[in-house]
PDB file of C-alpha atoms in Angstrom:
ATOM      1  CA  MET M   1     -13.569  38.735  39.239  1.00  0.00           C
ATOM      2  CA  SER M   2     -12.669  35.691  40.817  1.00  0.00           C
ATOM      3  CA  ARG M   3     -16.091  35.896  42.858  1.00  0.00           C
ATOM      4  CA  LEU M   4     -17.645  36.346  39.571  1.00  0.00           C
ATOM      5  CA  PHE M   5     -16.307  33.022  38.273  1.00  0.00           C
ATOM      6  CA  ASN M   6     -17.015  31.341  41.447  1.00  0.00           C
ATOM      7  CA  ILE M   7     -20.991  32.046  41.387  1.00  0.00           C
ATOM      8  CA  LEU M   8     -20.954  31.374  37.997  1.00  0.00           C
ATOM      9  CA  ARG M   9     -19.164  27.530  38.423  1.00  0.00           C
ATOM     10  CA  ALA M  10     -21.634  27.242  41.619  1.00  0.00           C
ATOM     11  CA  ARG M  11     -24.732  28.120  39.416  1.00  0.00           C
ATOM     12  CA  ARG M  12     -23.767  25.528  36.976  1.00  0.00           C
ATOM     13  CA  ALA M  13     -23.200  22.844  39.548  1.00  0.00           C
ATOM     14  CA  VAL M  14     -26.432  23.514  41.547  1.00  0.00           C
ATOM     15  CA  LYS M  15     -28.382  23.422  38.224  1.00  0.00           C
ATOM     16  CA  GLU M  16     -27.004  20.294  37.180  1.00  0.00           C
ATOM     17  CA  ALA M  17     -27.734  18.637  40.480  1.00  0.00           C
ATOM     18  CA  HIS M  18     -31.402  19.918  40.026  1.00  0.00           C
ATOM     19  CA  PHE M  19     -31.633  17.684  36.848  1.00  0.00           C
ATOM     20  CA  MET M  20     -30.419  14.413  38.274  1.00  0.00           C
ATOM     21  CA  CYS M  21     -32.326  11.502  38.906  1.00  0.00           C
ATOM     22  CA  ARG M  22     -32.595  10.631  42.567  1.00  0.00           C
ATOM     23  CA  ALA M  23     -29.805   7.651  41.988  1.00  0.00           C
ATOM     24  CA  ASP M  24     -27.425  10.109  40.555  1.00  0.00           C
ATOM     25  CA  LEU M  25     -27.994  12.810  43.276  1.00  0.00           C
ATOM     26  CA  LEU M  26     -27.505  10.091  46.038  1.00  0.00           C
ATOM     27  CA  LYS M  27     -24.079   8.909  44.537  1.00  0.00           C
ATOM     28  CA  LEU M  28     -23.115  12.850  44.188  1.00  0.00           C
ATOM     29  CA  GLN M  29     -24.052  13.505  47.858  1.00  0.00           C
ATOM     30  CA  GLU M  30     -22.312  10.231  48.775  1.00  0.00           C
ATOM     31  CA  ARG M  31     -18.977  11.255  46.809  1.00  0.00           C
ATOM     32  CA  ARG M  32     -18.842  14.853  48.662  1.00  0.00           C
ATOM     33  CA  TRP M  33     -19.718  13.680  52.377  1.00  0.00           C
ATOM     34  CA  ARG M  34     -16.753  11.000  51.890  1.00  0.00           C
ATOM     35  CA  ALA M  35     -14.115  13.643  50.401  1.00  0.00           C
ATOM     36  CA  MET M  36     -15.503  15.929  53.447  1.00  0.00           C
ATOM     37  CA  ALA M  37     -14.530  12.714  56.046  1.00  0.00           C
ATOM     38  CA  ARG M  38     -11.542  12.161  54.353  1.00  0.00           C
ATOM     39  CA  TYR M  39     -10.302  15.530  54.472  1.00  0.00           C
ATOM     40  CA  ALA M  40     -11.387  16.112  58.144  1.00  0.00           C
ATOM     41  CA  LEU M  41      -9.493  13.058  59.045  1.00  0.00           C
ATOM     42  CA  GLU M  42      -6.111  14.472  57.096  1.00  0.00           C
ATOM     43  CA  VAL M  43      -6.295  17.930  58.909  1.00  0.00           C
ATOM     44  CA  SER M  44      -7.991  17.744  61.943  1.00  0.00           C
ATOM     45  CA  PRO M  45      -6.876  16.392  65.539  1.00  0.00           C
ATOM     46  CA  PHE M  46     -10.617  16.518  66.734  1.00  0.00           C
ATOM     47  CA  TYR M  47     -11.789  14.321  63.848  1.00  0.00           C
ATOM     48  CA  ARG M  48      -9.161  11.704  63.996  1.00  0.00           C
ATOM     49  CA  ARG M  49     -10.627  10.984  67.464  1.00  0.00           C
ATOM     50  CA  HIS M  50     -14.293  11.659  66.914  1.00  0.00           C
ATOM     51  CA  LEU M  51     -14.165   9.238  63.802  1.00  0.00           C
ATOM     52  CA  ALA M  52     -11.778   6.711  65.374  1.00  0.00           C
ATOM     53  CA  GLY M  53     -12.602   3.454  64.354  1.00  0.00           C
ATOM     54  CA  ILE M  54     -14.768   4.323  61.568  1.00  0.00           C
ATOM     55  CA  ASP M  55     -13.591   3.447  57.826  1.00  0.00           C
ATOM     56  CA  VAL M  56     -14.712   6.472  55.963  1.00  0.00           C
ATOM     57  CA  GLU M  57     -14.631   4.511  52.661  1.00  0.00           C
ATOM     58  CA  ARG M  58     -17.019   2.049  53.558  1.00  0.00           C
ATOM     59  CA  CYS M  59     -19.262   3.365  56.426  1.00  0.00           C
ATOM     60  CA  GLN M  60     -22.690   4.642  56.122  1.00  0.00           C
ATOM     61  CA  ILE M  61     -23.331   8.150  56.862  1.00  0.00           C
ATOM     62  CA  THR M  62     -25.324   7.138  59.746  1.00  0.00           C
ATOM     63  CA  ASP M  63     -22.094   5.668  61.069  1.00  0.00           C
ATOM     64  CA  ILE M  64     -20.700   9.388  61.367  1.00  0.00           C
ATOM     65  CA  PRO M  65     -21.367  10.563  64.824  1.00  0.00           C
ATOM     66  CA  PRO M  66     -22.999  13.871  65.128  1.00  0.00           C
ATOM     67  CA  MET M  67     -21.651  17.134  65.777  1.00  0.00           C
ATOM     68  CA  THR M  68     -23.311  19.057  68.573  1.00  0.00           C
ATOM     69  CA  LYS M  69     -23.160  22.795  69.275  1.00  0.00           C
ATOM     70  CA  GLU M  70     -21.279  21.835  72.457  1.00  0.00           C
ATOM     71  CA  LEU M  71     -18.724  19.785  70.908  1.00  0.00           C
ATOM     72  CA  MET M  72     -17.795  22.336  68.542  1.00  0.00           C
ATOM     73  CA  VAL M  73     -17.407  25.468  70.784  1.00  0.00           C
ATOM     74  CA  GLU M  74     -15.045  23.186  73.189  1.00  0.00           C
ATOM     75  CA  ASN M  75     -13.275  21.519  70.497  1.00  0.00           C
ATOM     76  CA  TRP M  76     -12.995  24.621  67.795  1.00  0.00           C
ATOM     77  CA  ASP M  77      -9.188  25.071  67.460  1.00  0.00           C
ATOM     78  CA  GLU M  78      -8.651  21.566  66.916  1.00  0.00           C
ATOM     79  CA  ILE M  79     -11.639  20.833  64.730  1.00  0.00           C
ATOM     80  CA  VAL M  80     -10.372  23.930  62.591  1.00  0.00           C
ATOM     81  CA  PRO M  81      -6.589  23.577  62.648  1.00  0.00           C
ATOM     82  CA  ASP M  82      -5.816  26.717  60.510  1.00  0.00           C
ATOM     83  CA  LYS M  83      -3.816  28.947  63.029  1.00  0.00           C
ATOM     84  CA  ARG M  84      -5.769  32.152  61.492  1.00  0.00           C
ATOM     85  CA  LEU M  85      -8.997  30.732  62.486  1.00  0.00           C
ATOM     86  CA  ARG M  86      -8.237  30.353  66.271  1.00  0.00           C
ATOM     87  CA  ARG M  87     -11.379  31.149  68.332  1.00  0.00           C
ATOM     88  CA  ALA M  88      -9.422  33.803  70.450  1.00  0.00           C
ATOM     89  CA  GLU M  89      -8.503  35.612  67.008  1.00  0.00           C
ATOM     90  CA  LEU M  90     -11.792  34.947  65.737  1.00  0.00           C
ATOM     91  CA  GLU M  91     -12.769  37.000  68.587  1.00  0.00           C
ATOM     92  CA  LYS M  92     -10.398  39.725  68.697  1.00  0.00           C
ATOM     93  CA  PHE M  93     -11.289  40.436  65.101  1.00  0.00           C
ATOM     94  CA  LEU M  94     -14.907  40.969  65.706  1.00  0.00           C
ATOM     95  CA  HIS M  95     -14.361  42.981  69.203  1.00  0.00           C
ATOM     96  CA  ASP M  96     -13.477  45.946  66.680  1.00  0.00           C
ATOM     97  CA  PRO M  97     -16.768  47.241  65.161  1.00  0.00           C
ATOM     98  CA  LYS M  98     -14.465  48.335  62.190  1.00  0.00           C
ATOM     99  CA  ASN M  99     -13.919  44.789  60.895  1.00  0.00           C
ATOM    100  CA  TRP M 100     -17.772  43.791  61.011  1.00  0.00           C
ATOM    101  CA  GLY M 101     -18.954  43.046  57.222  1.00  0.00           C
ATOM    102  CA  THR M 102     -15.303  42.993  56.350  1.00  0.00           C
ATOM    103  CA  LEU M 103     -13.414  39.670  55.079  1.00  0.00           C
ATOM    104  CA  LEU M 104     -10.810  38.141  57.203  1.00  0.00           C
ATOM    105  CA  HIS M 105      -7.386  37.974  55.666  1.00  0.00           C
ATOM    106  CA  GLY M 106      -9.660  38.934  52.188  1.00  0.00           C
ATOM    107  CA  ARG M 107     -11.215  35.118  52.672  1.00  0.00           C
ATOM    108  CA  TRP M 108     -13.327  34.804  55.592  1.00  0.00           C
ATOM    109  CA  MET M 109     -16.608  36.338  56.264  1.00  0.00           C
ATOM    110  CA  VAL M 110     -16.731  36.465  60.265  1.00  0.00           C
ATOM    111  CA  SER M 111     -19.899  36.596  62.284  1.00  0.00           C
ATOM    112  CA  THR M 112     -21.541  35.493  65.323  1.00  0.00           C
ATOM    113  CA  THR M 113     -24.262  33.372  65.912  1.00  0.00           C
ATOM    114  CA  SER M 114     -27.510  34.116  67.933  1.00  0.00           C
ATOM    115  CA  GLY M 115     -26.978  32.080  70.487  1.00  0.00           C
ATOM    116  CA  THR M 116     -30.454  30.203  69.531  1.00  0.00           C
ATOM    117  CA  THR M 117     -29.278  26.581  70.402  1.00  0.00           C
ATOM    118  CA  GLY M 118     -26.562  27.352  72.963  1.00  0.00           C
ATOM    119  CA  PRO M 119     -23.810  30.257  73.409  1.00  0.00           C
ATOM    120  CA  GLY M 120     -23.391  32.306  70.463  1.00  0.00           C
ATOM    121  CA  PHE M 121     -19.920  32.174  69.183  1.00  0.00           C
ATOM    122  CA  ALA M 122     -17.751  33.780  66.203  1.00  0.00           C
ATOM    123  CA  VAL M 123     -17.911  31.725  63.009  1.00  0.00           C
ATOM    124  CA  PRO M 124     -16.179  32.035  59.627  1.00  0.00           C
ATOM    125  CA  HIS M 125     -17.517  31.369  56.404  1.00  0.00           C
ATOM    126  CA  ASP M 126     -15.268  31.159  53.708  1.00  0.00           C
ATOM    127  CA  ILE M 127     -16.420  33.522  51.070  1.00  0.00           C
ATOM    128  CA  ALA M 128     -16.495  31.082  48.171  1.00  0.00           C
ATOM    129  CA  SER M 129     -18.906  28.778  49.988  1.00  0.00           C
ATOM    130  CA  VAL M 130     -21.096  32.157  50.674  1.00  0.00           C
ATOM    131  CA  ASP M 131     -21.065  32.301  46.898  1.00  0.00           C
ATOM    132  CA  TRP M 132     -22.320  29.076  46.716  1.00  0.00           C
ATOM    133  CA  GLY M 133     -25.226  30.133  48.753  1.00  0.00           C
ATOM    134  CA  HIS M 134     -25.595  33.439  46.807  1.00  0.00           C
ATOM    135  CA  ALA M 135     -25.908  31.069  43.630  1.00  0.00           C
ATOM    136  CA  CYS M 136     -28.691  28.727  45.318  1.00  0.00           C
ATOM    137  CA  GLN M 137     -30.916  31.696  46.447  1.00  0.00           C
ATOM    138  CA  ASN M 138     -30.315  33.504  42.592  1.00  0.00           C
ATOM    139  CA  LEU M 139     -31.640  30.091  41.003  1.00  0.00           C
ATOM    140  CA  ARG M 140     -34.449  29.629  43.295  1.00  0.00           C
ATOM    141  CA  ASN M 141     -36.599  32.509  42.129  1.00  0.00           C
ATOM    142  CA  SER M 142     -38.203  30.143  39.920  1.00  0.00           C
ATOM    143  CA  ALA M 143     -41.364  28.156  40.210  1.00  0.00           C
ATOM    144  CA  SER M 144     -39.516  24.672  40.808  1.00  0.00           C
ATOM    145  CA  PRO M 145     -36.278  22.888  40.834  1.00  0.00           C
ATOM    146  CA  HIS M 146     -36.586  22.086  37.241  1.00  0.00           C
ATOM    147  CA  SER M 147     -37.089  25.467  35.858  1.00  0.00           C
ATOM    148  CA  ALA M 148     -34.575  27.184  37.839  1.00  0.00           C
ATOM    149  CA  SER M 149     -32.826  29.847  35.705  1.00  0.00           C
ATOM    150  CA  GLN M 150     -30.477  33.330  35.935  1.00  0.00           C
ATOM    151  CA  PRO M 151     -33.466  36.130  36.061  1.00  0.00           C
ATOM    152  CA  PRO M 152     -32.658  38.329  33.166  1.00  0.00           C
ATOM    153  CA  LEU M 153     -30.635  41.425  33.081  1.00  0.00           C
ATOM    154  CA  PRO M 154     -33.181  44.397  33.572  1.00  0.00           C
ATOM    155  CA  LEU M 155     -31.431  46.441  30.152  1.00  0.00           C
ATOM    156  CA  PHE M 156     -34.386  48.586  29.447  1.00  0.00           C
ATOM    157  CA  ARG M 157     -36.376  48.264  32.981  1.00  0.00           C
ATOM    158  CA  ARG M 158     -35.595  49.620  36.475  1.00  0.00           C
ATOM    159  CA  ARG M 159     -33.677  47.404  38.371  1.00  0.00           C
ATOM    160  CA  LEU M 160     -35.529  45.370  41.339  1.00  0.00           C
ATOM    161  CA  LYS M 161     -35.140  47.191  44.494  1.00  0.00           C
ATOM    162  CA  VAL M 162     -34.295  44.790  47.304  1.00  0.00           C
ATOM    163  CA  LEU M 163     -34.597  45.813  51.056  1.00  0.00           C
ATOM    164  CA  ALA M 164     -32.887  43.727  53.761  1.00  0.00           C
ATOM    165  CA  PHE M 165     -33.749  44.155  57.279  1.00  0.00           C
ATOM    166  CA  VAL M 166     -30.388  43.390  59.521  1.00  0.00           C
ATOM    167  CA  THR M 167     -28.894  43.399  62.922  1.00  0.00           C
ATOM    168  CA  ALA M 168     -26.381  46.134  62.382  1.00  0.00           C
ATOM    169  CA  THR M 169     -25.915  46.708  66.259  1.00  0.00           C
ATOM    170  CA  SER M 170     -23.873  43.429  66.411  1.00  0.00           C
ATOM    171  CA  PRO M 171     -21.388  41.205  64.109  1.00  0.00           C
ATOM    172  CA  SER M 172     -24.544  39.384  62.558  1.00  0.00           C
ATOM    173  CA  VAL M 173     -24.879  36.881  59.918  1.00  0.00           C
ATOM    174  CA  SER M 174     -27.537  38.992  58.166  1.00  0.00           C
ATOM    175  CA  ALA M 175     -25.545  42.122  58.042  1.00  0.00           C
ATOM    176  CA  ALA M 176     -22.179  40.345  57.498  1.00  0.00           C
ATOM    177  CA  LEU M 177     -24.047  38.556  54.332  1.00  0.00           C
ATOM    178  CA  TYR M 178     -25.484  41.879  53.145  1.00  0.00           C
ATOM    179  CA  ALA M 179     -22.094  43.770  53.312  1.00  0.00           C
ATOM    180  CA  THR M 180     -20.227  41.019  51.826  1.00  0.00           C
ATOM    181  CA  ARG M 181     -22.553  40.226  49.163  1.00  0.00           C
ATOM    182  CA  PRO M 182     -21.388  39.645  45.498  1.00  0.00           C
ATOM    183  CA  TRP M 183     -21.089  42.687  43.287  1.00  0.00           C
ATOM    184  CA  ILE M 184     -22.502  41.134  40.109  1.00  0.00           C
ATOM    185  CA  GLY M 185     -25.927  41.207  42.255  1.00  0.00           C
ATOM    186  CA  ALA M 186     -26.264  44.956  41.553  1.00  0.00           C
ATOM    187  CA  LEU M 187     -26.461  44.442  38.016  1.00  0.00           C
ATOM    188  CA  PHE M 188     -30.054  42.786  38.579  1.00  0.00           C
ATOM    189  CA  CYS M 189     -31.269  44.679  41.894  1.00  0.00           C
ATOM    190  CA  THR M 190     -30.406  47.830  43.952  1.00  0.00           C
ATOM    191  CA  TYR M 191     -29.755  46.722  47.511  1.00  0.00           C
ATOM    192  CA  HIS M 192     -30.925  48.745  50.677  1.00  0.00           C
ATOM    193  CA  ARG M 193     -30.731  47.769  54.663  1.00  0.00           C
ATOM    194  CA  ILE M 194     -32.588  48.905  57.399  1.00  0.00           C
ATOM    195  CA  ASN M 195     -31.415  48.096  60.774  1.00  0.00           C
ATOM    196  CA  ILE M 196     -34.048  45.934  62.832  1.00  0.00           C
ATOM    197  CA  THR M 197     -33.096  47.694  66.381  1.00  0.00           C
ATOM    198  CA  ALA M 198     -34.135  51.268  65.027  1.00  0.00           C
ATOM    199  CA  PRO M 199     -37.328  52.658  66.436  1.00  0.00           C
ATOM    200  CA  TRP M 200     -40.437  51.490  64.991  1.00  0.00           C
ATOM    201  CA  SER M 201     -41.509  54.697  63.393  1.00  0.00           C
ATOM    202  CA  GLU M 202     -38.077  55.112  61.703  1.00  0.00           C
ATOM    203  CA  ILE M 203     -38.241  51.644  60.350  1.00  0.00           C
ATOM    204  CA  LEU M 204     -41.667  52.696  58.786  1.00  0.00           C
ATOM    205  CA  ALA M 205     -40.365  55.700  57.567  1.00  0.00           C
ATOM    206  CA  GLU M 206     -37.645  54.009  55.828  1.00  0.00           C
ATOM    207  CA  VAL M 207     -39.602  51.695  54.333  1.00  0.00           C
ATOM    208  CA  GLN M 208     -42.112  54.005  52.768  1.00  0.00           C
ATOM    209  CA  ARG M 209     -39.077  55.925  51.446  1.00  0.00           C
ATOM    210  CA  ILE M 210     -37.755  53.301  49.856  1.00  0.00           C
ATOM    211  CA  GLN M 211     -40.374  51.718  48.267  1.00  0.00           C
ATOM    212  CA  PRO M 212     -39.128  47.984  48.007  1.00  0.00           C
ATOM    213  CA  ASP M 213     -40.112  45.579  45.253  1.00  0.00           C
ATOM    214  CA  ALA M 214     -38.758  42.511  47.627  1.00  0.00           C
ATOM    215  CA  MET M 215     -37.934  42.190  51.449  1.00  0.00           C
ATOM    216  CA  MET M 216     -35.758  39.692  53.236  1.00  0.00           C
ATOM    217  CA  GLY M 217     -35.831  39.354  57.068  1.00  0.00           C
ATOM    218  CA  TYR M 218     -37.340  38.032  59.943  1.00  0.00           C
ATOM    219  CA  ALA M 219     -40.792  36.683  59.572  1.00  0.00           C
ATOM    220  CA  SER M 220     -42.379  38.469  62.482  1.00  0.00           C
ATOM    221  CA  LEU M 221     -41.044  41.849  61.344  1.00  0.00           C
ATOM    222  CA  PHE M 222     -43.372  41.331  57.805  1.00  0.00           C
ATOM    223  CA  GLY M 223     -46.407  40.380  59.756  1.00  0.00           C
ATOM    224  CA  ARG M 224     -46.006  43.541  61.825  1.00  0.00           C
ATOM    225  CA  LEU M 225     -45.556  45.449  58.641  1.00  0.00           C
ATOM    226  CA  ALA M 226     -48.102  43.895  56.869  1.00  0.00           C
ATOM    227  CA  GLN M 227     -50.377  44.969  59.753  1.00  0.00           C
ATOM    228  CA  ALA M 228     -49.364  48.859  59.312  1.00  0.00           C
ATOM    229  CA  GLN M 229     -49.978  48.636  55.531  1.00  0.00           C
ATOM    230  CA  LEU M 230     -53.573  47.426  56.522  1.00  0.00           C
ATOM    231  CA  ASN M 231     -53.532  50.008  59.206  1.00  0.00           C
ATOM    232  CA  GLY M 232     -53.053  52.909  56.638  1.00  0.00           C
ATOM    233  CA  GLU M 233     -49.737  53.733  58.441  1.00  0.00           C
ATOM    234  CA  LEU M 234     -47.597  52.362  55.312  1.00  0.00           C
ATOM    235  CA  ASN M 235     -48.050  52.532  51.852  1.00  0.00           C
ATOM    236  CA  ILE M 236     -46.212  50.381  49.516  1.00  0.00           C
ATOM    237  CA  ARG M 237     -47.042  48.468  46.153  1.00  0.00           C
ATOM    238  CA  MET M 238     -44.659  45.377  45.509  1.00  0.00           C
ATOM    239  CA  PRO M 239     -44.848  44.012  42.032  1.00  0.00           C
ATOM    240  CA  LYS M 240     -47.076  40.605  42.154  1.00  0.00           C
ATOM    241  CA  ASP M 241     -44.901  39.210  39.570  1.00  0.00           C
ATOM    242  CA  LYS M 242     -41.422  39.825  40.479  1.00  0.00           C
ATOM    243  CA  GLY M 243     -41.759  41.028  43.976  1.00  0.00           C
ATOM    244  CA  TYR M 244     -41.058  38.368  46.672  1.00  0.00           C
ATOM    245  CA  ILE M 245     -40.662  38.090  50.650  1.00  0.00           C
ATOM    246  CA  TRP M 246     -37.847  35.910  52.013  1.00  0.00           C
ATOM    247  CA  ALA M 247     -38.828  35.326  55.850  1.00  0.00           C
ATOM    248  CA  GLY M 248     -36.397  33.526  58.171  1.00  0.00           C
ATOM    249  CA  GLY M 249     -35.155  33.671  61.774  1.00  0.00           C
ATOM    250  CA  ASP M 250     -38.489  32.934  62.975  1.00  0.00           C
ATOM    251  CA  ALA M 251     -41.517  30.680  61.867  1.00  0.00           C
ATOM    252  CA  VAL M 252     -44.005  31.921  59.013  1.00  0.00           C
ATOM    253  CA  THR M 253     -46.983  31.342  60.868  1.00  0.00           C
ATOM    254  CA  PRO M 254     -50.410  30.899  59.137  1.00  0.00           C
ATOM    255  CA  GLY M 255     -51.626  34.499  60.658  1.00  0.00           C
ATOM    256  CA  ILE M 256     -48.184  35.843  59.028  1.00  0.00           C
ATOM    257  CA  ARG M 257     -48.705  34.522  55.620  1.00  0.00           C
ATOM    258  CA  ASP M 258     -52.424  35.599  55.363  1.00  0.00           C
ATOM    259  CA  LEU M 259     -51.473  39.376  56.990  1.00  0.00           C
ATOM    260  CA  CYS M 260     -48.902  39.712  53.692  1.00  0.00           C
ATOM    261  CA  ARG M 261     -51.213  37.979  51.292  1.00  0.00           C
ATOM    262  CA  ARG M 262     -53.735  40.730  52.387  1.00  0.00           C
ATOM    263  CA  ALA M 263     -51.430  43.815  52.791  1.00  0.00           C
ATOM    264  CA  PHE M 264     -49.109  42.759  50.048  1.00  0.00           C
ATOM    265  CA  GLY M 265     -50.522  40.472  47.622  1.00  0.00           C
ATOM    266  CA  ILE M 266     -47.570  38.268  47.965  1.00  0.00           C
ATOM    267  CA  GLU M 267     -46.960  35.495  50.322  1.00  0.00           C
ATOM    268  CA  PRO M 268     -43.495  35.198  52.256  1.00  0.00           C
ATOM    269  CA  PHE M 269     -41.202  32.281  50.869  1.00  0.00           C
ATOM    270  CA  ASN M 270     -40.192  30.237  54.440  1.00  0.00           C
ATOM    271  CA  MET M 271     -36.300  30.279  54.787  1.00  0.00           C
ATOM    272  CA  TYR M 272     -34.223  27.984  57.466  1.00  0.00           C
ATOM    273  CA  GLY M 273     -30.949  28.497  58.110  1.00  0.00           C
ATOM    274  CA  CYS M 274     -28.329  29.140  61.182  1.00  0.00           C
ATOM    275  CA  GLY M 275     -25.043  31.076  61.519  1.00  0.00           C
ATOM    276  CA  GLU M 276     -22.960  27.857  61.564  1.00  0.00           C
ATOM    277  CA  THR M 277     -24.006  26.839  57.929  1.00  0.00           C
ATOM    278  CA  LEU M 278     -26.103  30.008  56.467  1.00  0.00           C
ATOM    279  CA  GLY M 279     -28.807  28.448  54.501  1.00  0.00           C
ATOM    280  CA  ILE M 280     -30.390  25.168  55.144  1.00  0.00           C
ATOM    281  CA  ALA M 281     -33.602  25.300  53.099  1.00  0.00           C
ATOM    282  CA  ARG M 282     -36.298  27.161  51.672  1.00  0.00           C
ATOM    283  CA  GLN M 283     -39.419  27.026  49.845  1.00  0.00           C
ATOM    284  CA  TRP M 284     -39.669  27.480  46.291  1.00  0.00           C
ATOM    285  CA  ARG M 285     -42.956  29.066  44.543  1.00  0.00           C
ATOM    286  CA  GLY M 286     -46.042  27.554  45.116  1.00  0.00           C
ATOM    287  CA  MET M 287     -44.840  24.910  47.299  1.00  0.00           C
ATOM    288  CA  GLU M 288     -45.443  24.253  50.816  1.00  0.00           C
ATOM    289  CA  HIS M 289     -42.302  22.320  52.023  1.00  0.00           C
ATOM    290  CA  LEU M 290     -38.924  23.293  52.367  1.00  0.00           C
ATOM    291  CA  HIS M 291     -36.350  22.678  49.753  1.00  0.00           C
ATOM    292  CA  CYS M 292     -33.039  21.852  51.080  1.00  0.00           C
TER     293      CYS M 292
END
């Protein structure tokens, strides 16, 4: 129940921010980053060095030196001083495949980064912060930020079938998010997953069997699925009003967008995120640009 209340609080806070004027939104952001900087100085030996000589009560956010992947990897145990989250402990936890998709100490979702921007390493996410991400995604099925609303419960209709393509052969972020998703989501959708490292023939057979209403995964994979649909290797019918395709991990190119439109009658949403921060930005319906 604690996760349910956390998601409800997050939804309320996110929705309130959507309706703020620009000036109030900037004030909210400033309060939050200054509070985060104060906390970092309080608990982290690394940040006491990294922010030395900077008055976090009066400085501009541009005065804060950036955090690079190399700095984070080299100084992890001083950046995150909680002894339960030492780098060696995180790697030991993920060394056992039985721990993949479970919460460390009942609190942290641990997964590895892909290594796209540097060496991959284990990153923990407080499940409360993960639920804020779930709340954001839940609200962003609307046409615009100002019409964001909770989708209605399908009391007299079949629940939406959502298919997620995940990397199940490693402690990936996609698999961890699927395994630790909040139970309340099952009231609105039925969830299915396919391992993207499976043989292509198995992937096609599973997609055909599941007949998804919505899909989440890599943009390049959706381009390939759309081509299979157009070639007659696949035959699925996604509802154009409620169906969606969330694509991340690689770029949604004009070609992939066109293929999905012709094959499924749905244009994929572009998403941008990374293992260290999870979701960063995504599109709203009908918008070309990304929304942070």
